[in-house]
C-alpha atoms as one frame of an Amber mdcrd trajectory, in Angstrom:
protein
 167.144-174.424  95.339 165.236-171.405  95.642 161.732-171.155  97.315 160.065
-168.885  95.276 156.453-168.598  95.400 154.287-167.522  92.578 150.914-165.774
  93.099 149.502-167.299  89.955 149.206-170.771  91.574 146.687-169.293  94.441
 142.854-169.468  94.272 141.322-165.789  93.907 140.418-164.655  97.097 137.003
-164.374  96.562 136.552-167.965  96.016 138.153-168.704  99.446 135.639-166.447
 100.995 132.586-168.142  99.515 134.150-171.511 100.377 134.672-170.601 104.008
 131.265-169.063 104.319 129.634-172.055 102.817 131.309-174.158 105.548 130.536
-171.553 108.341 126.861-171.847 107.255 126.819-175.581 107.082 128.376-175.541
 110.909 125.995-172.987 111.969 122.920-174.782 110.755 123.975-178.157 111.973
 124.462-176.586 115.450 120.965-174.720 115.184 119.194-177.995 114.392 121.054
-179.984 117.372 120.544-177.261 120.022 116.861-176.601 119.076 116.191-180.211
 118.887 114.599-180.308 115.708 114.088-184.036 114.613 115.735-185.288 111.353
 113.413-186.079 108.418 111.856-189.387 109.560 112.417-192.579 107.184 109.271
-194.457 106.292 110.238-197.524 108.493 110.607-195.216 111.580 107.225-193.401
 110.728 105.489-197.166 110.450 106.934-198.053 113.751 105.594-194.872 115.391
 101.924-195.033 113.798 102.038-198.874 114.399 101.355-200.011 110.996 101.366
-203.940 110.622 102.496-205.797 107.784  99.527-207.207 105.589 101.862-209.619
 103.555 105.468-210.674 103.679 107.746-213.064 102.003 111.408-213.923 102.320
 113.135-214.457  98.774 116.463-215.331  97.516 117.496-214.067  94.154 119.712
-216.741  92.218 121.471-216.130  88.911 121.066-219.411  86.643 123.867-220.306
  84.201 121.416-219.543  81.342 121.496-215.603  82.548 117.911-215.990  83.745
 116.845-214.888  87.499 115.313-217.354  89.841 113.303-215.714  92.711 112.996
-218.464  95.236 110.894-218.498  98.524 113.496-219.245 101.219 110.649-221.076
 103.351 109.422-223.530 100.647 112.584-223.669  98.444 110.111-223.395  95.578
 110.490-220.681  92.796 108.492-217.877  93.515 109.068-216.522  89.721 111.791
-216.663  86.981 113.042-213.786  84.760 114.145-214.870  81.546 117.740-214.048
  80.400 116.266-212.305  77.237 113.882-210.009  79.347 115.005-206.444  79.371
 117.045-205.398  82.416 113.659-204.561  84.080 113.090-203.053  87.759 113.563
-206.011  89.693 116.688-206.787  87.783 118.260-203.438  88.502 117.139-203.358
  92.107 118.725-206.640  92.946 122.026-205.657  90.893 122.452-202.558  93.165
 121.745-204.648  96.314 124.257-207.448  95.021 126.740-204.942  94.611 126.577
-203.713  98.222 126.728-207.312  99.471 129.817-207.893  97.415 131.614-205.087
  98.710 131.034-206.255 102.405 131.946-209.829 101.386 128.492-211.018 101.786
 126.973-213.936  99.704 123.806-214.701  98.108 122.412-216.749 101.001 120.771
-214.264 103.353 117.260-213.600 102.292 115.596-210.556 101.356 112.257-209.704
 102.858 109.481-208.191 100.758 106.595-206.512 102.955 103.195-205.079 101.987
 102.243-202.658 104.741  98.747-201.843 105.875  99.303-198.379 104.713  99.677
-199.801 101.356 103.548-199.421 100.940 105.778-202.031  99.818 109.298-202.433
 101.038 112.459-204.987 100.322 114.454-205.283 102.936 118.181-206.942 103.054
 118.345-208.934 105.897 122.029-209.071 105.549 122.922-205.347 105.596 119.733
-203.959 106.960 119.039-201.876 103.780 115.537-201.033 103.196 114.167-199.865
  99.702 110.775-198.143  99.611 109.187-199.814  96.276 106.166-197.632  96.362
 108.331-194.406  95.756 109.113-195.816  92.008 105.789-195.920  90.490 102.758
-198.427  90.145 104.367-200.466  87.457 107.515-200.842  89.159 105.772-201.693
  92.554 103.440-204.124  90.670 106.683-205.951  89.647 107.577-206.988  93.135
 104.298-206.865  94.597 103.455-209.927  92.203 106.130-211.985  94.400 104.064
-211.795  97.211 101.485-214.433  98.446  98.003-214.062  97.211  96.173-211.453
  99.600  93.618-212.428 101.904  90.066-210.634 101.659  90.820-208.612 104.734
  94.154-207.125 103.231  92.785-206.470  99.626  91.192-203.134 100.990  93.942
-200.873 101.301  93.374-197.318 100.737  94.517-195.737  97.750  95.866-199.090
  96.242  94.170-201.431  93.830  94.000-204.841  95.273  97.119-207.332  94.146
  96.861-209.998  91.536  99.418-212.580  91.669 100.151-214.319  88.485 101.026
-218.097  88.410 104.284-218.640  87.428
């Protein structure tokens, strides 16, 4: 057997130089940020803790698939349905978010039992936290219509919690 080597199988020299420069830039940038003590971009949760922003309303929820294709959203503490999303309804924002979170749980071998915590914060932000994985989704970032779909699952706000700057008061439909 001969071990001849063909130069036609190699990457062009310019491509290798650019790839090496890119790797060097990434390492250098990371080192500068670390040495200079530049803080990483803060998460909304970390910013709320730092600013001592308190929750206005919160609810622990469990999302259950029914045999007919509907999704029952259950209040964990009362065991009563907070809402039911009919099977025939278009995918919708709630279904999409929960499908992603359920996929993450399945990949970790976690069932449906641990609740999700839906929280409205004093600054008007709305978040959904998976108690099993710790993953938190900032729902306000998805627009007012999508935010309203989850906000409707919260208990009726008190008079003191309705005046959130920059946000319309929540209305909670009875299901």
